[in-house]
Every structure is written in structure tokens, then in C-alpha cells.
Amino acid sequence: MHDIQNQDDLYLLVDEFYKKLLADSSISYIFTDVVKIKIEEHLPILVTFWSQAILGTGGYVRNLTQIHLDVNAKEYLTPELFKIWLDHFYKTVDENFKGEKAEQIKTQALSIATIMQIKIAQQNN
């Protein structure tokens, strides 16, 4: 098993991750009913985000925090949803990659989930 090396690897990761999320009824409704993502449009955006975060490629210009706060305004993003998201993310990384970048992306995902939960708690107060 190799480490995450390029955008093709990130596309594989994100694609497999979203297959897990969308197959899990405890979280899929966020993507299908609340946000109604078009997965074919969403995946390249996520690849760009992770590529910037892990490979330093740049190109991601959206406000990640605001996007999640907007979703939370429609449907409360509970700590349990973040746990499910992280569990699927870690599992997908571990099933496909091994190495420094794989560990880095899991650490970054945990950081993002933690920050989002703090921001959501602040918004809900």
C-alpha cells in the first residue's frame, strides 16, 4: 500500500469516502436531503481542498467554516455526526493508503471536525 501522492489518490480517497457516507443512513440524509449535493460536482471541490491541505497545491477558495455553519443552520450538525464522518474518513484512508501523508490527512480531518464543532457551538449559543 502506498502513501497519498497526488490528486488521483485524493480523488480515489474522496470518492470511496463519499460512497461510505452515502450508504450510511445515520449521516447520508445530510448530503441527500439537507444539502442535496450533486456528487459529481462536489468531488472535484473536495479533491481541490484536500490537495491544497495535504499537497500544498492551492486553488481552494471557499470558506469551509461558513459552508458548515450554513448547513448547521438548516440541520444541527451534532457531535455524533462528526464522529460518524471521522470514522468513515479514517477507515477510508486506512483501507487505501499508508504513510506520512495518510497520517497527516487524518490529523487534518480531526482538526477540521474539532474546529467546526467549536464554531457550531458558538453559533448555537
PDB file of C-alpha atoms in Angstrom, residues 7-115:
ATOM      1  CA  GLN A   7      -4.691  14.359  -6.871  1.00  0.00           C
ATOM      2  CA  ASP A   8      -5.616  10.983  -8.372  1.00  0.00           C
ATOM      3  CA  ASP A   9      -5.007   9.420  -4.962  1.00  0.00           C
ATOM      4  CA  LEU A  10      -7.117  12.115  -3.328  1.00  0.00           C
ATOM      5  CA  TYR A  11      -9.921  11.569  -5.851  1.00  0.00           C
ATOM      6  CA  LEU A  12      -9.922   7.857  -5.016  1.00  0.00           C
ATOM      7  CA  LEU A  13      -9.987   8.678  -1.309  1.00  0.00           C
ATOM      8  CA  VAL A  14     -12.809  11.210  -1.553  1.00  0.00           C
ATOM      9  CA  ASP A  15     -14.855   9.024  -3.911  1.00  0.00           C
ATOM     10  CA  GLU A  16     -14.586   5.962  -1.646  1.00  0.00           C
ATOM     11  CA  PHE A  17     -15.266   8.094   1.429  1.00  0.00           C
ATOM     12  CA  TYR A  18     -18.463   9.521  -0.017  1.00  0.00           C
ATOM     13  CA  LYS A  19     -19.644   6.052  -1.033  1.00  0.00           C
ATOM     14  CA  LYS A  20     -19.415   5.127   2.658  1.00  0.00           C
ATOM     15  CA  LEU A  21     -21.155   8.312   3.819  1.00  0.00           C
ATOM     16  CA  LEU A  22     -23.980   7.980   1.330  1.00  0.00           C
ATOM     17  CA  ALA A  23     -24.501   4.305   2.230  1.00  0.00           C
ATOM     18  CA  ASP A  24     -24.817   5.130   5.951  1.00  0.00           C
ATOM     19  CA  SER A  25     -28.368   6.197   6.745  1.00  0.00           C
ATOM     20  CA  SER A  26     -27.274   7.770  10.038  1.00  0.00           C
ATOM     21  CA  ILE A  27     -25.462  10.540   8.109  1.00  0.00           C
ATOM     22  CA  SER A  28     -26.418  10.299   4.421  1.00  0.00           C
ATOM     23  CA  TYR A  29     -29.530  12.461   4.870  1.00  0.00           C
ATOM     24  CA  ILE A  30     -27.264  15.489   5.462  1.00  0.00           C
ATOM     25  CA  PHE A  31     -25.914  15.116   1.931  1.00  0.00           C
ATOM     26  CA  THR A  32     -29.069  13.885   0.180  1.00  0.00           C
ATOM     27  CA  ASP A  33     -31.886  15.785   1.929  1.00  0.00           C
ATOM     28  CA  VAL A  34     -30.370  18.808   3.689  1.00  0.00           C
ATOM     29  CA  VAL A  35     -27.596  19.891   1.327  1.00  0.00           C
ATOM     30  CA  LYS A  36     -28.686  17.889  -1.740  1.00  0.00           C
ATOM     31  CA  ILE A  37     -25.143  17.678  -3.087  1.00  0.00           C
ATOM     32  CA  LYS A  38     -24.505  16.735  -6.658  1.00  0.00           C
ATOM     33  CA  ILE A  39     -21.687  14.290  -6.021  1.00  0.00           C
ATOM     34  CA  GLU A  40     -20.120  14.670  -9.489  1.00  0.00           C
ATOM     35  CA  GLU A  41     -19.762  18.425  -8.833  1.00  0.00           C
ATOM     36  CA  HIS A  42     -18.812  18.051  -5.166  1.00  0.00           C
ATOM     37  CA  LEU A  43     -15.939  15.566  -5.540  1.00  0.00           C
ATOM     38  CA  PRO A  44     -13.591  17.842  -7.552  1.00  0.00           C
ATOM     39  CA  ILE A  45     -14.110  20.626  -4.991  1.00  0.00           C
ATOM     40  CA  LEU A  46     -13.170  18.256  -2.175  1.00  0.00           C
ATOM     41  CA  VAL A  47     -10.146  16.996  -4.090  1.00  0.00           C
ATOM     42  CA  THR A  48      -9.006  20.602  -4.527  1.00  0.00           C
ATOM     43  CA  PHE A  49      -9.494  21.251  -0.808  1.00  0.00           C
ATOM     44  CA  TRP A  50      -7.530  18.192   0.293  1.00  0.00           C
ATOM     45  CA  SER A  51      -4.877  18.746  -2.364  1.00  0.00           C
ATOM     46  CA  GLN A  52      -4.282  22.239  -1.003  1.00  0.00           C
ATOM     47  CA  ALA A  53      -4.268  20.970   2.592  1.00  0.00           C
ATOM     48  CA  ILE A  54      -2.049  17.917   2.081  1.00  0.00           C
ATOM     49  CA  LEU A  55      -0.066  18.513  -1.119  1.00  0.00           C
ATOM     50  CA  GLY A  56       0.145  22.322  -0.967  1.00  0.00           C
ATOM     51  CA  THR A  57      -1.261  22.809  -4.466  1.00  0.00           C
ATOM     52  CA  GLY A  58      -3.539  25.769  -3.685  1.00  0.00           C
ATOM     53  CA  GLY A  59      -6.734  26.504  -5.555  1.00  0.00           C
ATOM     54  CA  TYR A  60      -9.353  26.105  -2.824  1.00  0.00           C
ATOM     55  CA  VAL A  61     -11.075  29.469  -2.370  1.00  0.00           C
ATOM     56  CA  ARG A  62     -14.292  28.679  -0.500  1.00  0.00           C
ATOM     57  CA  ASN A  63     -14.960  29.406   3.175  1.00  0.00           C
ATOM     58  CA  LEU A  64     -15.049  25.940   4.687  1.00  0.00           C
ATOM     59  CA  THR A  65     -16.264  27.150   8.076  1.00  0.00           C
ATOM     60  CA  GLN A  66     -19.118  29.217   6.657  1.00  0.00           C
ATOM     61  CA  ILE A  67     -20.271  26.330   4.466  1.00  0.00           C
ATOM     62  CA  HIS A  68     -20.635  24.134   7.537  1.00  0.00           C
ATOM     63  CA  LEU A  69     -22.277  26.884   9.576  1.00  0.00           C
ATOM     64  CA  ASP A  70     -24.808  27.322   6.760  1.00  0.00           C
ATOM     65  CA  VAL A  71     -25.545  23.578   6.792  1.00  0.00           C
ATOM     66  CA  ASN A  72     -25.856  23.666  10.581  1.00  0.00           C
ATOM     67  CA  ALA A  73     -28.417  26.474  10.284  1.00  0.00           C
ATOM     68  CA  LYS A  74     -30.597  24.050   8.278  1.00  0.00           C
ATOM     69  CA  GLU A  75     -29.901  20.914  10.301  1.00  0.00           C
ATOM     70  CA  TYR A  76     -27.935  20.686  13.543  1.00  0.00           C
ATOM     71  CA  LEU A  77     -24.590  19.017  12.897  1.00  0.00           C
ATOM     72  CA  THR A  78     -24.292  17.021  16.100  1.00  0.00           C
ATOM     73  CA  PRO A  79     -21.056  15.752  17.632  1.00  0.00           C
ATOM     74  CA  GLU A  80     -22.290  12.247  16.742  1.00  0.00           C
ATOM     75  CA  LEU A  81     -22.436  13.203  13.042  1.00  0.00           C
ATOM     76  CA  PHE A  82     -18.855  14.425  13.219  1.00  0.00           C
ATOM     77  CA  LYS A  83     -17.833  11.132  14.869  1.00  0.00           C
ATOM     78  CA  ILE A  84     -19.505   9.146  12.085  1.00  0.00           C
ATOM     79  CA  TRP A  85     -17.843  11.377   9.462  1.00  0.00           C
ATOM     80  CA  LEU A  86     -14.414  10.909  11.066  1.00  0.00           C
ATOM     81  CA  ASP A  87     -14.855   7.144  11.473  1.00  0.00           C
ATOM     82  CA  HIS A  88     -15.674   6.758   7.778  1.00  0.00           C
ATOM     83  CA  PHE A  89     -12.832   9.079   6.807  1.00  0.00           C
ATOM     84  CA  TYR A  90     -10.236   7.230   8.885  1.00  0.00           C
ATOM     85  CA  LYS A  91     -11.459   3.871   7.633  1.00  0.00           C
ATOM     86  CA  THR A  92     -11.270   5.002   4.005  1.00  0.00           C
ATOM     87  CA  VAL A  93      -7.755   6.375   4.437  1.00  0.00           C
ATOM     88  CA  ASP A  94      -6.566   3.213   6.209  1.00  0.00           C
ATOM     89  CA  GLU A  95      -8.103   0.923   3.574  1.00  0.00           C
ATOM     90  CA  ASN A  96      -6.344   2.700   0.721  1.00  0.00           C
ATOM     91  CA  PHE A  97      -3.161   4.411   1.944  1.00  0.00           C
ATOM     92  CA  LYS A  98      -0.293   4.103   4.384  1.00  0.00           C
ATOM     93  CA  GLY A  99       2.376   6.679   5.146  1.00  0.00           C
ATOM     94  CA  GLU A 100       3.119  10.211   6.274  1.00  0.00           C
ATOM     95  CA  LYS A 101       0.502  11.955   4.094  1.00  0.00           C
ATOM     96  CA  ALA A 102      -2.137   9.393   5.091  1.00  0.00           C
ATOM     97  CA  GLU A 103      -1.498  10.164   8.747  1.00  0.00           C
ATOM     98  CA  GLN A 104      -1.389  13.902   8.013  1.00  0.00           C
ATOM     99  CA  ILE A 105      -4.791  13.864   6.288  1.00  0.00           C
ATOM    100  CA  LYS A 106      -6.371  12.027   9.230  1.00  0.00           C
ATOM    101  CA  THR A 107      -4.897  14.561  11.664  1.00  0.00           C
ATOM    102  CA  GLN A 108      -6.152  17.406   9.486  1.00  0.00           C
ATOM    103  CA  ALA A 109      -9.637  15.855   9.331  1.00  0.00           C
ATOM    104  CA  LEU A 110      -9.734  15.637  13.131  1.00  0.00           C
ATOM    105  CA  SER A 111      -8.629  19.270  13.412  1.00  0.00           C
ATOM    106  CA  ILE A 112     -11.303  20.399  10.955  1.00  0.00           C
ATOM    107  CA  ALA A 113     -14.030  18.418  12.728  1.00  0.00           C
ATOM    108  CA  THR A 114     -12.958  19.843  16.087  1.00  0.00           C
ATOM    109  CA  ILE A 115     -12.894  23.438  14.830  1.00  0.00           C
TER     110      ILE A 115
END
